[in-house]
Tab-separated table of C-alpha atoms and ligand atoms in Angstrom:
chain	number	residue	atom	x	y	z
A	1	UNK	CA	-18.956	0.602	17.980
A	2	UNK	CA	-18.977	1.633	14.125
A	3	UNK	CA	-15.303	1.346	12.333
A	4	UNK	CA	-13.727	4.404	12.534
A	5	UNK	CA	-10.976	4.620	9.393
A	6	UNK	CA	-10.009	8.629	10.799
A	7	UNK	CA	-8.456	6.985	14.198
A	8	UNK	CA	-7.291	3.810	12.275
A	9	UNK	CA	-5.100	6.430	9.818
A	10	UNK	CA	-3.690	8.200	12.462
A	11	UNK	CA	-1.352	4.895	13.782
A	12	UNK	CA	-0.144	5.007	10.153
A	13	UNK	CA	2.165	7.488	10.171
A	14	UNK	CA	3.383	7.822	6.658
A	15	UNK	CA	-0.263	8.584	5.457
A	16	UNK	CA	0.479	12.067	7.381
A	17	UNK	CA	2.592	13.427	4.334
A	18	UNK	CA	2.318	15.071	1.139
A	19	UNK	CA	2.925	14.091	-2.286
A	20	UNK	CA	3.465	16.554	-5.225
A	21	UNK	CA	1.980	19.565	-2.906
A	22	UNK	CA	-1.270	17.026	-2.310
A	23	UNK	CA	-2.283	15.190	0.568
A	24	UNK	CA	-1.254	11.493	-0.048
A	25	UNK	CA	-4.146	9.267	-1.135
A	26	UNK	CA	-2.192	5.512	-0.754
A	27	UNK	CA	-4.486	3.419	-3.195
A	28	UNK	CA	-1.445	1.024	-3.642
A	29	UNK	CA	-2.165	-1.116	-0.891
A	30	UNK	CA	-2.330	-4.644	-2.975
A	31	UNK	CA	1.518	-4.430	-3.643
A	32	UNK	CA	2.318	-3.892	-0.178
A	33	UNK	CA	0.273	-2.118	2.926
A	34	UNK	CA	1.672	0.498	5.347
A	35	UNK	CA	2.865	-0.269	8.883
A	36	UNK	CA	0.646	1.118	11.923
A	37	UNK	CA	3.321	2.816	14.648
A	38	UNK	CA	3.404	-1.080	17.006
A	39	UNK	CA	5.113	-2.768	14.282
A	40	UNK	CA	7.299	0.068	13.922
A	41	UNK	CA	7.843	0.133	17.738
A	42	UNK	CA	8.582	-3.549	17.718
A	43	UNK	CA	11.158	-3.475	15.626
A	44	UNK	CA	12.840	-0.307	16.917
A	45	UNK	CA	12.845	-2.407	20.308
A	46	UNK	CA	14.160	-5.162	19.214
A	47	UNK	CA	17.207	-3.696	17.904
A	48	UNK	CA	17.403	-1.032	20.479
A	49	UNK	CA	17.051	-3.675	23.211
A	50	UNK	CA	16.504	-6.988	22.412
A	51	UNK	CA	18.683	-7.555	19.396
A	52	UNK	CA	20.556	-10.929	19.569
A	53	UNK	CA	20.200	-14.506	17.740
A	54	UNK	CA	17.683	-16.619	18.395
A	55	UNK	CA	17.717	-20.494	19.680
A	56	UNK	CA	21.185	-20.669	20.343
A	57	UNK	CA	22.049	-18.158	23.381
A	58	UNK	CA	23.095	-18.782	26.659
A	59	UNK	CA	22.259	-14.999	27.545
A	60	UNK	CA	19.032	-12.842	28.881
A	61	UNK	CA	19.157	-10.831	25.699
A	62	UNK	CA	19.208	-14.290	23.211
A	63	UNK	CA	16.317	-15.812	25.864
A	64	UNK	CA	14.283	-12.551	25.170
A	65	UNK	CA	15.041	-12.407	21.500
A	66	UNK	CA	14.475	-16.054	21.855
A	67	UNK	CA	10.701	-15.801	23.427
A	68	UNK	CA	9.793	-12.509	21.160
A	69	UNK	CA	10.327	-14.815	18.046
A	70	UNK	CA	8.902	-18.143	19.004
A	71	UNK	CA	5.388	-15.715	20.438
A	72	UNK	CA	5.552	-14.060	17.194
A	73	UNK	CA	5.141	-18.381	15.745
A	74	UNK	CA	1.917	-18.228	18.089
A	75	UNK	CA	0.896	-14.767	17.046
A	76	UNK	CA	0.186	-16.279	13.093
A	77	UNK	CA	-0.962	-19.362	14.464
A	78	UNK	CA	-3.624	-17.960	16.103
A	79	UNK	CA	-4.282	-15.414	12.945
A	80	UNK	CA	-4.878	-18.447	10.893
A	81	UNK	CA	-6.361	-20.634	13.434
A	82	UNK	CA	-3.540	-23.263	13.165
A	83	UNK	CA	-3.743	-26.583	15.153
A	84	UNK	CA	-0.238	-26.544	16.292
A	85	UNK	CA	2.086	-23.450	15.967
A	86	UNK	CA	4.994	-25.540	14.280
A	87	UNK	CA	2.772	-25.592	11.458
A	88	UNK	CA	3.825	-22.067	10.775
A	89	UNK	CA	7.234	-21.894	8.856
A	90	UNK	CA	9.033	-18.625	8.577
A	91	UNK	CA	9.903	-18.017	4.476
A	92	UNK	CA	10.798	-14.669	2.662
A	93	UNK	CA	7.021	-14.224	1.555
A	94	UNK	CA	4.211	-15.506	-0.338
A	95	UNK	CA	6.790	-16.138	-2.956
A	96	UNK	CA	9.442	-17.993	-1.420
A	97	UNK	CA	6.500	-20.203	0.791
A	98	UNK	CA	5.087	-21.177	-2.866
A	99	UNK	CA	8.346	-22.302	-4.035
A	100	UNK	CA	9.342	-24.353	-0.313
A	101	UNK	CA	5.889	-26.685	-1.118
A	102	UNK	CA	6.782	-26.941	-4.774
A	103	UNK	CA	10.307	-28.002	-4.251
A	104	UNK	CA	9.460	-30.148	-0.809
A	105	UNK	CA	6.236	-31.346	-1.523
A	106	UNK	CA	6.609	-31.532	-5.306
A	107	UNK	CA	9.866	-33.320	-5.371
A	108	UNK	CA	8.856	-35.664	-2.810
A	109	UNK	CA	4.681	-36.652	-4.471
A	110	UNK	CA	4.714	-35.523	-7.526
A	111	UNK	CA	6.514	-37.454	-10.979
A	112	UNK	CA	5.980	-38.663	-14.197
A	113	UNK	CA	2.468	-38.710	-15.300
A	114	UNK	CA	0.831	-36.715	-12.304
A	115	UNK	CA	-1.229	-33.281	-12.274
A	116	UNK	CA	-1.089	-29.617	-11.119
A	117	UNK	CA	-3.433	-27.679	-11.227
A	118	UNK	CA	-3.440	-23.843	-11.014
A	119	UNK	CA	-5.952	-20.916	-12.249
A	120	UNK	CA	-5.784	-18.695	-14.805
A	121	UNK	CA	-5.706	-15.951	-12.546
A	122	UNK	CA	-2.881	-16.620	-10.393
A	123	UNK	CA	0.406	-14.576	-9.713
A	124	UNK	CA	3.234	-15.436	-11.405
A	125	UNK	CA	4.282	-16.875	-7.847
A	126	UNK	CA	1.989	-19.375	-8.105
A	127	UNK	CA	2.610	-20.376	-11.820
A	128	UNK	CA	6.112	-20.637	-12.026
A	129	UNK	CA	7.469	-22.636	-9.620
A	130	UNK	CA	5.292	-25.517	-10.591
A	131	UNK	CA	6.277	-24.544	-14.384
A	132	UNK	CA	9.439	-24.684	-13.597
A	133	UNK	CA	8.384	-28.496	-11.033
A	134	UNK	CA	6.432	-29.777	-14.039
A	135	UNK	CA	10.150	-29.583	-16.095
A	136	UNK	CA	11.918	-31.629	-13.538
A	137	UNK	CA	9.631	-34.156	-12.775
A	138	UNK	CA	7.263	-34.541	-16.274
A	139	UNK	CA	4.558	-33.257	-14.448
A	140	UNK	CA	1.632	-31.500	-16.226
A	141	UNK	CA	0.142	-28.494	-15.947
A	142	UNK	CA	-3.549	-27.854	-15.435
A	143	UNK	CA	-5.117	-24.449	-15.991
A	144	UNK	CA	-8.656	-23.599	-14.616
A	145	UNK	CA	-10.218	-21.240	-17.525
A	146	UNK	CA	-11.293	-18.078	-15.977
A	147	UNK	CA	-14.524	-16.020	-16.882
A	148	UNK	CA	-14.880	-12.384	-18.335
A	149	UNK	CA	-16.210	-10.814	-15.549
A	150	UNK	CA	-12.849	-12.662	-13.439
A	151	UNK	CA	-14.559	-15.791	-11.672
A	152	UNK	CA	-13.333	-19.746	-11.800
A	153	UNK	CA	-15.135	-21.802	-14.626
A	154	UNK	CA	-16.166	-24.085	-11.172
A	155	UNK	CA	-17.550	-26.932	-13.302
A	156	UNK	CA	-14.232	-27.102	-15.620
A	157	UNK	CA	-12.369	-27.143	-12.732
A	158	UNK	CA	-14.798	-30.134	-11.383
A	159	UNK	CA	-13.846	-31.414	-15.016
A	160	UNK	CA	-10.040	-31.368	-14.577
A	161	UNK	CA	-10.227	-33.390	-11.558
A	162	UNK	CA	-8.988	-36.967	-11.596
A	163	UNK	CA	-7.182	-39.224	-9.536
A	164	UNK	CA	-3.791	-37.994	-11.519
A	165	UNK	CA	-4.177	-34.634	-9.491
A	166	UNK	CA	-1.419	-34.614	-6.817
A	167	UNK	CA	-2.517	-30.831	-6.422
A	168	UNK	CA	-4.148	-27.544	-6.607
A	169	UNK	CA	-3.188	-24.225	-6.247
A	170	UNK	CA	-4.846	-21.602	-6.299
A	171	UNK	CA	-5.242	-17.473	-5.333
A	172	UNK	CA	-7.641	-16.955	-2.358
A	173	UNK	CA	-8.184	-12.723	-3.463
A	174	UNK	CA	-7.032	-11.926	-7.193
A	175	UNK	CA	-4.695	-9.355	-6.757
A	176	UNK	CA	-5.099	-8.358	-10.388
A	177	UNK	CA	-9.164	-8.421	-10.338
A	178	UNK	CA	-9.933	-8.721	-6.742
A	179	UNK	CA	-12.224	-11.977	-7.142
A	180	UNK	CA	-12.947	-13.710	-3.686
A	181	UNK	CA	-12.655	-17.277	-5.060
A	182	UNK	CA	-14.450	-20.244	-3.620
A	183	UNK	CA	-11.411	-22.424	-2.038
A	184	UNK	CA	-13.773	-24.033	0.463
A	185	UNK	CA	-15.423	-26.110	-2.352
A	186	UNK	CA	-11.887	-25.978	-4.108
A	187	UNK	CA	-10.751	-27.844	-1.184
A	188	UNK	CA	-13.158	-30.005	-0.543
A	189	UNK	CA	-13.902	-30.788	-4.125
A	190	UNK	CA	-9.681	-32.016	-4.383
A	191	UNK	CA	-9.824	-33.520	-1.518
A	192	UNK	CA	-12.396	-36.205	-2.803
A	193	UNK	CA	-9.992	-37.512	-5.612
A	194	UNK	CA	-6.946	-37.115	-3.076
A	195	UNK	CA	-5.253	-34.522	-4.118
A	196	UNK	CA	-3.696	-31.510	-1.538
A	197	UNK	CA	-4.552	-28.204	-1.935
A	198	UNK	CA	-2.527	-24.573	-1.420
A	199	UNK	CA	-3.868	-21.449	-0.965
A	200	UNK	CA	-2.360	-18.454	-1.914
A	201	UNK	CA	-3.424	-16.113	0.591
A	202	UNK	CA	-1.359	-12.995	-0.052
A	203	UNK	CA	-4.215	-10.752	-0.946
A	204	UNK	CA	-6.374	-12.478	1.951
A	205	UNK	CA	-5.279	-11.931	4.975
A	206	UNK	CA	-5.497	-8.605	5.702
A	207	UNK	CA	-8.839	-8.641	4.660
A	208	UNK	CA	-10.997	-11.100	6.409
A	209	UNK	CA	-10.259	-13.677	8.789
A	210	UNK	CA	-9.194	-16.845	7.343
A	211	UNK	CA	-9.278	-20.034	9.461
A	212	UNK	CA	-7.033	-22.868	8.218
A	213	UNK	CA	-8.712	-25.535	10.109
A	214	UNK	CA	-12.581	-24.294	8.747
A	215	UNK	CA	-10.933	-24.569	5.293
A	216	UNK	CA	-9.236	-27.789	5.366
A	217	UNK	CA	-6.443	-25.910	3.865
A	218	UNK	CA	-2.912	-28.494	3.209
A	219	UNK	CA	-0.921	-25.167	2.743
A	220	UNK	CA	-1.871	-21.628	2.871
A	221	UNK	CA	0.894	-19.109	2.116
A	222	UNK	CA	0.737	-15.065	2.747
A	223	UNK	CA	3.750	-12.681	2.942
A	224	UNK	CA	3.587	-9.831	6.395
A	225	UNK	CA	4.043	-6.773	3.972
A	226	UNK	CA	0.643	-7.200	2.953
A	227	UNK	CA	-0.676	-7.252	5.993
A	228	UNK	CA	0.587	-4.133	7.513
A	229	UNK	CA	4.203	-5.871	8.353
A	230	UNK	CA	7.790	-5.712	7.134
A	231	UNK	CA	8.906	-6.690	3.757
A	232	UNK	CA	11.108	-9.940	3.242
A	233	UNK	CA	9.303	-12.358	6.211
A	234	UNK	CA	6.045	-14.514	5.346
A	235	UNK	CA	4.867	-18.050	6.371
A	236	UNK	CA	3.715	-21.172	4.988
A	237	UNK	CA	0.628	-23.056	7.102
A	238	UNK	CA	0.962	-26.685	6.423
A	239	UNK	CA	-0.935	-29.460	8.045
A	240	UNK	CA	1.433	-31.481	10.490
A	241	UNK	CA	1.566	-34.485	9.207
A	242	UNK	CA	2.281	-33.389	5.839
A	243	UNK	CA	5.048	-31.363	6.446
A	244	UNK	CA	6.521	-34.087	9.000
A	245	UNK	CA	6.629	-36.268	5.820
A	246	UNK	CA	8.496	-33.341	3.953
A	247	UNK	CA	11.989	-33.320	3.415
A	248	UNK	CA	13.666	-29.929	3.612
A	249	UNK	CA	14.659	-27.431	1.261
A	250	UNK	CA	18.103	-26.016	2.230
A	251	UNK	CA	21.224	-26.872	4.218
A	252	UNK	CA	22.364	-25.685	7.165
A	253	UNK	CA	22.488	-24.269	10.796
A	254	UNK	CA	19.604	-24.178	12.573
A	255	UNK	CA	17.619	-26.801	10.739
A	256	UNK	CA	19.768	-30.012	11.937
A	257	UNK	CA	19.405	-32.523	14.879
A	258	UNK	CA	23.166	-34.020	14.383
A	259	UNK	CA	25.436	-33.233	11.701
A	260	UNK	CA	28.725	-35.783	11.307
A	261	UNK	CA	30.630	-37.238	7.661
A	262	UNK	CA	29.310	-40.177	8.348
A	263	UNK	CA	25.090	-38.888	8.088
A	264	UNK	CA	23.431	-35.902	9.055
A	265	UNK	CA	20.074	-35.930	10.956
A	266	UNK	CA	17.166	-33.068	10.959
A	267	UNK	CA	15.278	-31.089	13.145
A	268	UNK	CA	12.095	-31.480	13.324
A	269	UNK	CA	9.417	-28.949	12.794
A	270	UNK	CA	9.352	-25.919	12.350
A	271	UNK	CA	13.073	-26.135	12.548
A	272	UNK	CA	13.854	-28.175	9.432
A	273	UNK	CA	12.436	-25.887	7.033
A	274	UNK	CA	14.662	-22.891	8.607
A	275	UNK	CA	18.080	-23.170	8.049
A	276	UNK	CA	20.276	-20.312	9.080
A	277	UNK	CA	20.210	-17.395	11.051
A	278	UNK	CA	16.360	-16.006	10.160
A	279	UNK	CA	14.965	-12.884	9.944
A	280	UNK	CA	14.484	-11.616	14.008
A	281	UNK	CA	13.412	-8.634	13.414
A	282	UNK	CA	11.318	-9.753	10.619
A	283	UNK	CA	9.616	-12.157	12.404
A	284	UNK	CA	9.568	-10.535	15.234
A	285	UNK	CA	7.330	-7.147	12.924
A	286	UNK	CA	5.094	-9.984	11.282
A	287	UNK	CA	4.184	-11.197	15.305
A	288	UNK	CA	3.094	-7.555	16.003
A	289	UNK	CA	1.384	-6.781	12.548
A	290	UNK	CA	-1.064	-10.034	13.203
A	291	UNK	CA	-1.712	-9.195	16.576
A	292	UNK	CA	-2.478	-5.400	15.354
A	293	UNK	CA	-5.275	-6.791	12.962
A	294	UNK	CA	-6.968	-9.400	15.588
A	295	UNK	CA	-6.916	-6.653	18.019
A	296	UNK	CA	-9.668	-5.212	15.678
A	297	UNK	CA	-13.344	-5.882	15.465
A	298	UNK	CA	-12.443	-8.442	11.978
A	299	UNK	CA	-16.944	-8.428	11.291
A	300	UNK	CA	-16.242	-4.162	11.196
A	301	UNK	CA	-13.151	-3.522	9.381
A	302	UNK	CA	-14.442	-6.499	6.430
A	303	UNK	CA	-18.199	-4.648	6.276
A	304	UNK	CA	-16.608	-0.869	5.853
A	305	UNK	CA	-14.058	-2.111	3.478
A	306	UNK	CA	-16.363	-3.754	1.665
A	307	UNK	CA	-18.979	-0.903	1.904
A	308	UNK	CA	-16.294	1.466	0.741
A	309	UNK	CA	-14.980	-0.752	-2.651
A	310	UNK	CA	-18.732	-0.833	-2.973
A	311	UNK	CA	-18.580	2.974	-3.217
A	312	UNK	CA	-15.271	2.679	-5.598
A	313	UNK	CA	-17.607	0.619	-8.008
A	314	UNK	CA	-20.190	2.557	-8.560
A	315	UNK	CA	-18.466	5.437	-9.022
A	316	UNK	CA	-16.277	3.596	-11.661
A	317	UNK	CA	-19.507	3.042	-13.348
A	318	UNK	CA	-20.602	6.051	-13.616
A	319	UNK	CA	-16.894	7.548	-15.157
A	320	UNK	CA	-17.397	8.049	-18.526
A	321	UNK	CA	-14.637	5.497	-20.683
A	322	UNK	CA	-13.514	4.010	-17.745
A	323	UNK	CA	-13.514	-0.113	-18.014
A	324	UNK	CA	-13.407	-2.199	-14.754
A	325	UNK	CA	-11.810	-5.166	-15.456
A	326	UNK	CA	-12.730	-7.506	-13.035
A	327	UNK	CA	-16.315	-7.647	-11.529
A	328	UNK	CA	-16.578	-10.815	-10.433
A	329	UNK	CA	-19.778	-11.429	-7.475
A	330	UNK	CA	-17.278	-11.521	-5.077
A	331	UNK	CA	-14.342	-9.402	-4.256
A	332	UNK	CA	-12.135	-7.721	-1.905
A	333	UNK	CA	-9.622	-4.312	-1.899
A	334	UNK	CA	-8.981	-4.403	-5.812
A	335	UNK	CA	-10.633	-2.161	-8.297
A	336	UNK	CA	-8.526	-2.813	-11.709
A	337	UNK	CA	-9.506	-0.060	-14.458
A	338	UNK	CA	-8.448	0.962	-17.997
A	339	UNK	CA	-9.210	4.209	-19.238
A	340	UNK	CA	-10.266	4.447	-22.816
A	341	UNK	CA	-7.149	5.678	-24.925
A	342	UNK	CA	-4.670	5.647	-22.145
A	343	UNK	CA	-1.936	3.851	-21.699
A	344	UNK	CA	-2.038	2.657	-18.009
A	345	UNK	CA	1.310	3.913	-16.879
A	346	UNK	CA	0.537	6.980	-18.398
A	347	UNK	CA	-2.353	7.416	-15.959
A	348	UNK	CA	-0.121	6.266	-13.005
A	349	UNK	CA	2.272	8.574	-13.553
A	350	UNK	CA	-0.944	11.520	-13.950
A	351	UNK	CA	-2.443	10.151	-10.839
A	352	UNK	CA	0.444	10.276	-8.904
A	353	UNK	CA	1.296	14.021	-10.106
A	354	UNK	CA	-1.821	14.465	-7.753
A	355	UNK	CA	-1.028	12.388	-5.341
A	356	UNK	CA	-2.920	9.298	-5.948
A	357	UNK	CA	-0.645	6.449	-5.801
A	358	UNK	CA	-1.961	3.585	-7.328
A	359	UNK	CA	-0.357	0.937	-9.784
A	360	UNK	CA	-0.129	-0.525	-12.974
A	361	UNK	CA	1.001	-2.720	-15.274
A	362	UNK	CA	0.552	-6.485	-15.398
A	363	UNK	CA	0.244	-6.812	-11.687
A	364	UNK	CA	2.635	-10.055	-12.191
A	365	UNK	CA	-0.302	-11.291	-13.719
A	366	UNK	CA	0.787	-11.869	-17.154
A	367	UNK	CA	-1.456	-14.789	-18.444
A	368	UNK	CA	-5.134	-12.846	-17.507
A	369	UNK	CA	-4.360	-9.634	-18.823
A	370	UNK	CA	-3.231	-11.753	-21.984
A	371	UNK	CA	-7.065	-13.604	-21.501
A	372	UNK	CA	-8.126	-9.804	-21.272
A	373	UNK	CA	-6.194	-8.904	-25.106
A	374	UNK	CA	-4.724	-5.910	-22.548
A	375	UNK	CA	-1.468	-4.996	-21.668
A	376	UNK	CA	-2.009	-4.205	-18.403
A	377	UNK	CA	-4.334	-2.011	-16.060
A	378	UNK	CA	-4.173	0.512	-13.026
A	379	UNK	CA	-5.107	-0.784	-10.073
A	380	UNK	CA	-6.816	1.299	-7.032
A	381	UNK	CA	-6.248	-1.435	-4.222
A	382	UNK	CA	-7.719	-0.551	-0.592
A	383	UNK	CA	-6.956	-0.794	3.458
A	384	UNK	CA	-8.401	-0.708	6.517
A	385	UNK	CA	-7.207	2.953	7.117
A	386	UNK	CA	-8.240	4.366	3.237
A	387	UNK	CA	-11.276	6.372	4.004
A	388	UNK	CA	-14.806	7.588	0.862
A	389	UNK	CA	-12.562	10.470	0.701
A	390	UNK	CA	-9.438	8.891	-0.731
A	391	UNK	CA	-12.228	7.576	-3.243
A	392	UNK	CA	-13.266	10.556	-4.334
A	393	UNK	CA	-9.407	11.788	-4.444
A	394	UNK	CA	-9.392	9.528	-7.002
A	395	UNK	CA	-12.091	10.039	-8.641
A	396	UNK	CA	-11.430	13.686	-8.687
A	397	UNK	CA	-7.695	13.041	-9.915
A	398	UNK	CA	-8.830	10.487	-12.691
A	399	UNK	CA	-11.193	13.085	-14.510
A	400	UNK	CA	-8.110	15.452	-14.543
A	401	UNK	CA	-6.175	12.728	-16.747
A	402	UNK	CA	-9.226	12.574	-18.776
A	403	UNK	CA	-8.527	15.765	-20.114
A	404	UNK	CA	-4.722	15.786	-20.300
A	405	UNK	CA	-4.946	13.185	-22.384
B	1	PMP	N1	0.185	-14.084	-4.507
B	1	PMP	C1	-0.145	-12.966	-4.792
B	1	PMP	C2	-1.992	-12.744	-5.370
B	1	PMP	C3	0.589	-11.083	-4.336
B	1	PMP	O1	-0.272	-10.478	-4.905
B	1	PMP	C4	1.366	-11.576	-4.594
B	1	PMP	C5	2.291	-10.195	-4.938
B	1	PMP	N2	1.744	-9.216	-5.305
B	1	PMP	C6	2.389	-13.086	-4.851
B	1	PMP	C7	1.728	-13.919	-4.666
B	1	PMP	C8	3.809	-12.473	-4.061
B	1	PMP	O2	4.236	-12.566	-2.503
B	1	PMP	P1	5.585	-11.830	-2.451
B	1	PMP	O3	6.186	-10.482	-3.434
B	1	PMP	O4	5.102	-11.164	-1.519
B	1	PMP	O5	6.569	-13.399	-1.834
């Protein structure tokens, strides 16, 4: 059966509102997605009925909270097809996930003279932690160049690889350009020189199936809030053997086995990396969100979203004075653009006046904006509940913006 975006939309209460007297057209999904009823209800239910701390209570509520919390880990495990549930480490989101790997894996396995490779289209979350690690250790950061269309230069990548490279960390789908990168190929080539690979999956998991075993990713990071879950929670997947070898980053409760002034021992996976009382409601909402996604016909959703993005691109190409930033052959979810003579911030403000929510600015990807010699873009980013009518509304609003400016 064909995917029905209108029935999907009904499940997101926030979308049923008007903004400035116009029906809300929410096209800022790259920043965060909206939440379906099942996610809101899972969080509500936890606080109404099950609220308790996890893992150490000897009472019914604590048992229920712990079961739901650990079930969510299994949901996320299934969502990305990890081999073991303890390979899923809860974090506050993609940013914290990457920092965890930089501090723990980087601190132990990367030293002076080693090299780390990122790409020119990375989000700051996948640049700055590596710069900080390089400053601490004397390692060097190398950058895969990006073409004018917004595609990785894979020949340049191949020439950057050598035995000094300990880690390659690249984005699966660029939040600024929408490019879908050939991560399976990147992982295979990096492994051939003995490097590990982290994939920033913040923008991918909401759009298509990710199978970390098929990709052979060493680490895979994403945030719940970009895949219909709550803010402040996310995870990093890591291969068990690697995570077992990595030291904890934060010390405290939950992550220890035995504490004494003669020496402390740590828990095994995943708890070694999860000190303190976790974001229990967030984890439960995250679990509900990935269950919600897994209940969809994902191939049908992906085909629908591809068609929608294609439709938006066709409209953009016909729109006089509009320049698309990011024209890679393989894209997902993102249409970044500039209007002749207009600052993106003004475009965003005038679109908002017409009920159309987009994001403007550098999208936390200043280096790629510098490469295009632009201060930023306006970015329409699409999700499962957007329709061709939303795209039409965007372009009708853009026509009005052009008249204003
Ligand atoms: N990487 C990419 C590609 C992103 O789009 C984002 C969020 N904009 C992040 C990392 C950081 O995610 P978070 O803010 O949820 O930690």
